[in-house]
CSV table of C-alpha atoms in Angstrom, one decimal:
chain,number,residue,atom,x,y,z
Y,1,UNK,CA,-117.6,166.2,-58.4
Y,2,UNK,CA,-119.3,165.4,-55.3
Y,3,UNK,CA,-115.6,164.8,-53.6
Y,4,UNK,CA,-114.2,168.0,-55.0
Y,5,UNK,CA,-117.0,170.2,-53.7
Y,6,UNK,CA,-115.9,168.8,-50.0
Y,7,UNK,CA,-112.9,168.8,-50.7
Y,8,UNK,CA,-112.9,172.6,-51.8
Y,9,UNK,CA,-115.3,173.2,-48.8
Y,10,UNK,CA,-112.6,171.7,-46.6
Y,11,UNK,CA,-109.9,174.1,-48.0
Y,12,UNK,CA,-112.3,176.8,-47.6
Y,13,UNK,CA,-112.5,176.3,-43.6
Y,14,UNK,CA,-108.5,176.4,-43.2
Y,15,UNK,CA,-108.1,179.4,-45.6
Y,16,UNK,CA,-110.8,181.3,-43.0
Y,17,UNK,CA,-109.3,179.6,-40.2
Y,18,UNK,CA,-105.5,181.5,-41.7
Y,19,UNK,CA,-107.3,184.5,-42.9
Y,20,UNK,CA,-108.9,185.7,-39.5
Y,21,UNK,CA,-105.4,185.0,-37.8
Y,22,UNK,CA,-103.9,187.3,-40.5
Y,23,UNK,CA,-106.4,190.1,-40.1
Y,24,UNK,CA,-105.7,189.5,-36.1
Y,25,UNK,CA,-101.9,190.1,-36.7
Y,26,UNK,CA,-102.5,192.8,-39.1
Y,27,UNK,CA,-104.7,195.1,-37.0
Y,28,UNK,CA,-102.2,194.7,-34.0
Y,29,UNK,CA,-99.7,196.6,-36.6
Y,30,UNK,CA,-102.6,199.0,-37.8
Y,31,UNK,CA,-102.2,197.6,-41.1
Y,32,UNK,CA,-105.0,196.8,-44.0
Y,33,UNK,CA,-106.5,193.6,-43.3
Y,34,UNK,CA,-109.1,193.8,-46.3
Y,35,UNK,CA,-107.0,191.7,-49.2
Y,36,UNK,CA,-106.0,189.0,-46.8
Y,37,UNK,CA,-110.0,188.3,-46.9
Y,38,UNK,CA,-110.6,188.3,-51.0
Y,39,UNK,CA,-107.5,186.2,-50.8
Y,40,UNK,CA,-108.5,184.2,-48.9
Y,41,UNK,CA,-111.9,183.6,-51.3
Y,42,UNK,CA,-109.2,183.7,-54.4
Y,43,UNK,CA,-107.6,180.8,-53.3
Y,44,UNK,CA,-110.4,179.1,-52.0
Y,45,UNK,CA,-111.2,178.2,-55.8
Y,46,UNK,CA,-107.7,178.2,-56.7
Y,47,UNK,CA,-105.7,175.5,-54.8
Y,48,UNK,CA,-109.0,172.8,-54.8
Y,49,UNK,CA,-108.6,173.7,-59.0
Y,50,UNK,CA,-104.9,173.3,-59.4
Y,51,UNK,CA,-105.7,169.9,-57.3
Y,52,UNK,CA,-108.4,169.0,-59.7
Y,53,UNK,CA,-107.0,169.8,-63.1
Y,54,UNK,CA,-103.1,169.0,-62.0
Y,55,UNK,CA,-101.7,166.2,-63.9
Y,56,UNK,CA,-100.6,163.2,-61.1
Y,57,UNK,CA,-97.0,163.4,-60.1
Y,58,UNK,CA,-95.1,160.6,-61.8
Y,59,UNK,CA,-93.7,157.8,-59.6
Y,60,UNK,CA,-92.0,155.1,-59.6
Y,61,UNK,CA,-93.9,151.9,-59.9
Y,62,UNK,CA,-93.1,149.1,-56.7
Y,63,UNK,CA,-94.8,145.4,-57.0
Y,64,UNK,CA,-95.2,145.0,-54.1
Y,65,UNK,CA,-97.7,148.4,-53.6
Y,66,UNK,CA,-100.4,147.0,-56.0
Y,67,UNK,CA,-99.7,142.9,-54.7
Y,68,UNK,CA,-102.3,141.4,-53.2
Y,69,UNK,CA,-101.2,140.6,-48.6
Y,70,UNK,CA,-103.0,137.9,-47.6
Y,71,UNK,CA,-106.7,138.9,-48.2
Y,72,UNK,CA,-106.1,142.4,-48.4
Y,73,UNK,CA,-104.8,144.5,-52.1
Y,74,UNK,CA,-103.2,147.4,-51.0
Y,75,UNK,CA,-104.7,150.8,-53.1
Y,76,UNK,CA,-102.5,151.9,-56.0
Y,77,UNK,CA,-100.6,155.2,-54.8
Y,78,UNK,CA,-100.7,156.9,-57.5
Y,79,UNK,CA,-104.8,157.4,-57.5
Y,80,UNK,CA,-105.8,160.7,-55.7
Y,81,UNK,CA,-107.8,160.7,-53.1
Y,82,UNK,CA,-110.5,162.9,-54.5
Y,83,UNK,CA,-111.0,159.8,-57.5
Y,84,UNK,CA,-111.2,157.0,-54.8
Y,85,UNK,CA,-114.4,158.5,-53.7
Y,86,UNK,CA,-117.2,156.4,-55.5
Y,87,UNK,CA,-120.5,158.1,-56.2
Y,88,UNK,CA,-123.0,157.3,-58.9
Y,89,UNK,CA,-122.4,159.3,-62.2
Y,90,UNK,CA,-126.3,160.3,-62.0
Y,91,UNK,CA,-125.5,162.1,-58.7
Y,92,UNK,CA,-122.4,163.7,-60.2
Y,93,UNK,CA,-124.3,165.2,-63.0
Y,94,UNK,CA,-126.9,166.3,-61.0
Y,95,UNK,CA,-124.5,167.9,-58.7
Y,96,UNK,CA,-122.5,169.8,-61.5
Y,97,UNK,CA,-125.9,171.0,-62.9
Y,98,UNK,CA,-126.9,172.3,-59.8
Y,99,UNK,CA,-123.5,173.9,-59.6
Y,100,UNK,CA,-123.4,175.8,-62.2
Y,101,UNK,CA,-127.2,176.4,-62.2
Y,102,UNK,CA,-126.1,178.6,-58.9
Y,103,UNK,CA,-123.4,180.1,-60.7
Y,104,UNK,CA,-125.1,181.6,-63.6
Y,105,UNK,CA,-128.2,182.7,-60.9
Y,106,UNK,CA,-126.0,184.2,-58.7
Y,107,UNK,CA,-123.8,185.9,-61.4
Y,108,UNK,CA,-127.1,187.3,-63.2
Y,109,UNK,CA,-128.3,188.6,-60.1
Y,110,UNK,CA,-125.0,190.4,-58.7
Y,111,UNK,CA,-124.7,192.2,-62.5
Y,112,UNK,CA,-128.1,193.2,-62.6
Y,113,UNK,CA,-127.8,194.7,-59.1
Y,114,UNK,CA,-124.8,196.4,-59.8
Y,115,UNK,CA,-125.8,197.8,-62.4
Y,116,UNK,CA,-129.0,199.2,-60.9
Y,117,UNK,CA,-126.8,200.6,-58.1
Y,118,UNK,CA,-124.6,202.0,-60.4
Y,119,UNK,CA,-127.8,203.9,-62.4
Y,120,UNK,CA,-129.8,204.5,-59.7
Y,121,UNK,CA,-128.0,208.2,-59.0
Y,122,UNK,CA,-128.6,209.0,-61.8
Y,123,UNK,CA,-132.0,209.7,-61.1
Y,124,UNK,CA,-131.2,211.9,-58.2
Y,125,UNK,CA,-130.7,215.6,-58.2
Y,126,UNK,CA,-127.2,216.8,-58.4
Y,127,UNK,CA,-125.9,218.9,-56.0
Y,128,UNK,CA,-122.5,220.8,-54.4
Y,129,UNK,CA,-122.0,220.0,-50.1
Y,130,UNK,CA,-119.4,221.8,-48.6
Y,131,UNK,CA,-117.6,222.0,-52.0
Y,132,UNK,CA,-118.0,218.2,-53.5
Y,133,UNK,CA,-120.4,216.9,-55.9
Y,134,UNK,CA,-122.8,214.7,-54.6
Y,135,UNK,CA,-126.2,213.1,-55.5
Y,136,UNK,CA,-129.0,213.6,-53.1
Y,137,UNK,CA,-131.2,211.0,-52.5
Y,138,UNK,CA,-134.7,210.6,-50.6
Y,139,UNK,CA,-133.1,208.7,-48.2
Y,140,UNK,CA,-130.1,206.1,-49.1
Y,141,UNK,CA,-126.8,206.7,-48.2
Y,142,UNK,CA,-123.8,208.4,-47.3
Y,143,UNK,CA,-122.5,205.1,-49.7
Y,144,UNK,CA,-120.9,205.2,-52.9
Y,145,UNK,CA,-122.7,204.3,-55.7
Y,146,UNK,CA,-121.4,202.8,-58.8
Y,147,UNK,CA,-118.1,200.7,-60.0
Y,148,UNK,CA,-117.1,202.3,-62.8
Y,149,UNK,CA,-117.8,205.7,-62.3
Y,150,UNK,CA,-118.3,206.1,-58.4
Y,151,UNK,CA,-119.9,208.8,-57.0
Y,152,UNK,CA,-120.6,209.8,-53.5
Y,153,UNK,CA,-124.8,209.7,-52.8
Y,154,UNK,CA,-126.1,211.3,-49.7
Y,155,UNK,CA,-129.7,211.1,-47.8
Y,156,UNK,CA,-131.3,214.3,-47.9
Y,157,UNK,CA,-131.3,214.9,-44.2
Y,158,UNK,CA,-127.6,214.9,-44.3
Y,159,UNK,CA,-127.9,218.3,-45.7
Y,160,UNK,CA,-129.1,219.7,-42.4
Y,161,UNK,CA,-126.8,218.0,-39.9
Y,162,UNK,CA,-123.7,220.1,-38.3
Y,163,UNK,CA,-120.8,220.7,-40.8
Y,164,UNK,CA,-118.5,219.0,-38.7
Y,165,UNK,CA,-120.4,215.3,-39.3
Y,166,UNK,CA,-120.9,216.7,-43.2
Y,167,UNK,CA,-117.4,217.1,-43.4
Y,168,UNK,CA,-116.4,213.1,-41.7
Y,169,UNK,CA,-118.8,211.8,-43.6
Y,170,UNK,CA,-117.8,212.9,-46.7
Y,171,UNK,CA,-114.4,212.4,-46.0
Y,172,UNK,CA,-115.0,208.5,-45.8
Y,173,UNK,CA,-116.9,208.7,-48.9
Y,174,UNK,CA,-113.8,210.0,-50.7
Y,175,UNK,CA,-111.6,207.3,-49.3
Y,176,UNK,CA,-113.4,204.4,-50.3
Y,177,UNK,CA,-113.2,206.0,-53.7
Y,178,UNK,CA,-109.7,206.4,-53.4
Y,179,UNK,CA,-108.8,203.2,-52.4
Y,180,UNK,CA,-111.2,201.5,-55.3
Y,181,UNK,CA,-113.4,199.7,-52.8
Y,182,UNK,CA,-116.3,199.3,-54.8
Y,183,UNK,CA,-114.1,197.1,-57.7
Y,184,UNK,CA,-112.9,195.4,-54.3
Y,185,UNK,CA,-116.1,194.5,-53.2
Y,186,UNK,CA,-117.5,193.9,-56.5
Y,187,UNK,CA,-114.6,191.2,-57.1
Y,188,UNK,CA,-115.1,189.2,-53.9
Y,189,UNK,CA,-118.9,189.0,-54.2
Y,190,UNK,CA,-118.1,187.5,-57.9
Y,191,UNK,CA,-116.1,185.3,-56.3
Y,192,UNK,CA,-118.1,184.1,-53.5
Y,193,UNK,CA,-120.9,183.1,-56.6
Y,194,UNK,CA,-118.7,181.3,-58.0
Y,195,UNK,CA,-119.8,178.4,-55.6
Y,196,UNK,CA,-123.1,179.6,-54.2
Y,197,UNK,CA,-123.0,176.3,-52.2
Y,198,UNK,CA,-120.2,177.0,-50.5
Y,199,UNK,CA,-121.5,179.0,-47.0
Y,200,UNK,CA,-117.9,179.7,-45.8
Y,201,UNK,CA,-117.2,181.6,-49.2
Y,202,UNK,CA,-120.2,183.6,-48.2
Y,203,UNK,CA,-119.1,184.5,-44.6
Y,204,UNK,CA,-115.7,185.6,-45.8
Y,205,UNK,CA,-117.4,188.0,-48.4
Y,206,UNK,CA,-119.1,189.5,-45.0
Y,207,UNK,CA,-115.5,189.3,-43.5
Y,208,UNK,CA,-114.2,191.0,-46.6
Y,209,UNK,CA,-117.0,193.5,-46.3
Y,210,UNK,CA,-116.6,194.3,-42.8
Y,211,UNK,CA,-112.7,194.8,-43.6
Y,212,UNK,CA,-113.3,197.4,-46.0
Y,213,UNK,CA,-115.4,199.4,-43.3
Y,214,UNK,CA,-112.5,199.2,-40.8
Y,215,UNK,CA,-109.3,200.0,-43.0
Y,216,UNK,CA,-111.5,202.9,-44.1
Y,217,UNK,CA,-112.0,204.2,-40.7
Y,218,UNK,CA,-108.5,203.7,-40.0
Y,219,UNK,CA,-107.2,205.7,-43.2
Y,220,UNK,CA,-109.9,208.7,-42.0
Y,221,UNK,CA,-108.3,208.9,-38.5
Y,222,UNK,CA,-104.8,208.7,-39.7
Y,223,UNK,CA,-105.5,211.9,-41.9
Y,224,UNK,CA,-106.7,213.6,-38.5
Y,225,UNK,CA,-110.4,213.4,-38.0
Y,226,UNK,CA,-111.0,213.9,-34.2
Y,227,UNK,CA,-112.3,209.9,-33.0
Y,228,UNK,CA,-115.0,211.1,-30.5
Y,229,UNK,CA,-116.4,213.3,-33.5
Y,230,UNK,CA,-116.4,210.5,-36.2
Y,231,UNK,CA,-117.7,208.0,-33.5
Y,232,UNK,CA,-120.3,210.5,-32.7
Y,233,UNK,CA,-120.8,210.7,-36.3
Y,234,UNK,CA,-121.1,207.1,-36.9
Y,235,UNK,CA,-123.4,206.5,-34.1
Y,236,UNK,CA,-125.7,209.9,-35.7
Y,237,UNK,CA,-125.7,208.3,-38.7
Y,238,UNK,CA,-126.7,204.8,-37.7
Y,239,UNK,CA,-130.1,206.0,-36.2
Y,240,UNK,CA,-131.0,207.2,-39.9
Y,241,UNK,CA,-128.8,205.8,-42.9
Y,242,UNK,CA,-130.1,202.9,-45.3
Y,243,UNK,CA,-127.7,201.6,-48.4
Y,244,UNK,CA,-127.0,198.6,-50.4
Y,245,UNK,CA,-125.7,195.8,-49.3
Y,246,UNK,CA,-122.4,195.5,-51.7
Y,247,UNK,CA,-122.1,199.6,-51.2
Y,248,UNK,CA,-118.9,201.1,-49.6
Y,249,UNK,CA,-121.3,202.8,-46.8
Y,250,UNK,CA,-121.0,204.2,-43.7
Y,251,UNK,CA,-124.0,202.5,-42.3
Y,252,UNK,CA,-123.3,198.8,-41.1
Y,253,UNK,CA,-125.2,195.8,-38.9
Y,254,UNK,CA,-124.8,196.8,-35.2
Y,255,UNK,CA,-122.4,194.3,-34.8
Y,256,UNK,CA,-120.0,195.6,-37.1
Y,257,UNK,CA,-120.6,199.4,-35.8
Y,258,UNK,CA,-119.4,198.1,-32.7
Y,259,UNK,CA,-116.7,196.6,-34.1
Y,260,UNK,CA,-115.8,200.3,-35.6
Y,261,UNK,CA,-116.7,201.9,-32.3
């Protein structure tokens, strides 16, 4: 076990390593970059488990591999190299508790806060800006709330800003719907907990997260929004906006609003 969590942690690296080279080659042909990171956490779990549950490749047995030269037995080369690693089965067994221990934590958590994300508009007041349906909240938002059922939730003081920034910002809102982004989201964060260990897992659910941001932006100005009005209105919104973390949203770290500037 405790081989196959390096080893998986090893795989990990290069499938970040590929995955940020993708995304570099995909934003130089203004294309979607955000599935090249959940694949990347997909087959961070699935090559290492194909490896580990794999039956050996059958091969044709030579003497003189497994005969002993001089004082020295060559290693049978058949073995894997994940089983030549020798660790006490005590360790093992503590590891693979520990393992899933995280798992089932960080699964109970994620479906407890999605689902109070996804009931919390519920509580706000229902209300029609500039011809959608919205939820008003006290202060969270523009995001979109809810995997299921989606719906677009907007800070109160939004109501009071110039039509124009209404109108980009609920623009975005709609295209995150569109293009299922909380179910996107929702998926890589599963899969991230999966191995709670495993810190690359978590940086490419922020890579993952920031990608969804980007290709958003990108699918608002390719409908025709104006870019010094929707970076004005990113930058207006930034001062004031507060959401959930795993929340399509169009307030971000200042990193990644540079990033989008």
């Amino acid at each position: 076990m405790i081989a196959w969590m390096v080893y998986l942690l090893a795989v990990s690296v290069l499938l970040a390593v590929a995955a940020r080279a993708a995304e570099a080659a995909l934003t130089l042909h203004v294309r979607p970059v955000r599935y090249v990171w959940l694949a990347a956490l997909a087959a961070g779990l699935l090559v290492p488990l194909v490896v580990r549950v794999a039956p050996a490749p059958a091969t044709t047995a030579i003497v003189a591999a497994s005969a002993p030269v001089g004082n020295v037995v060559l290693p049978d080369v058949s073995r894997s190299l994940l089983e030549r690693v020798s660790v006490p089965r005590s360790v093992e067994r503590a590891a693979f508790a520990m393992w899933l221990a995280g798992a089932v934590g960080a699964w109970a958590a994620l479906l407890v806060w999605f689902f109070v994300v996804g009931w919390a508009p519920r509580r706000w007041p229902s209300n029609s800006l500039d011809g959608e349906d919205v939820r008003v909240s006290p202060g969270s938002g523009p995001a979109v709330f809810g995997l299921v059922r989606p719906s677009i939730v907007v800070p109160r003081w939004l109501l009071d800003c110039p039509r124009e920034v209404r109108r980009l910002a609920l623009q975005h809102e709609r295209e995150h719907i569109a293009a299922r982004d909380p179910l996107l989201l929702a998926a890589g964060a599963f899969l991230a907990a999966l191995t709670p260990w495993n810190p690359v897992a978590w940086w490419l659910m922020l890579r993952l997260r920031a990608a969804v941001e980007l290709d958003c932006d990108r699918r608002v100005l390719r409908r025709g929004a104006d870019v010094r009005a929707y970076g004005t209105m990113l930058l207006g919104i930034a001062g004031h906006a507060r959401s959930p973390a795993l929340s399509p949203a169009l307030n971000e770290p200042a990193a990644l609003l540079e990033r989008r500037i």
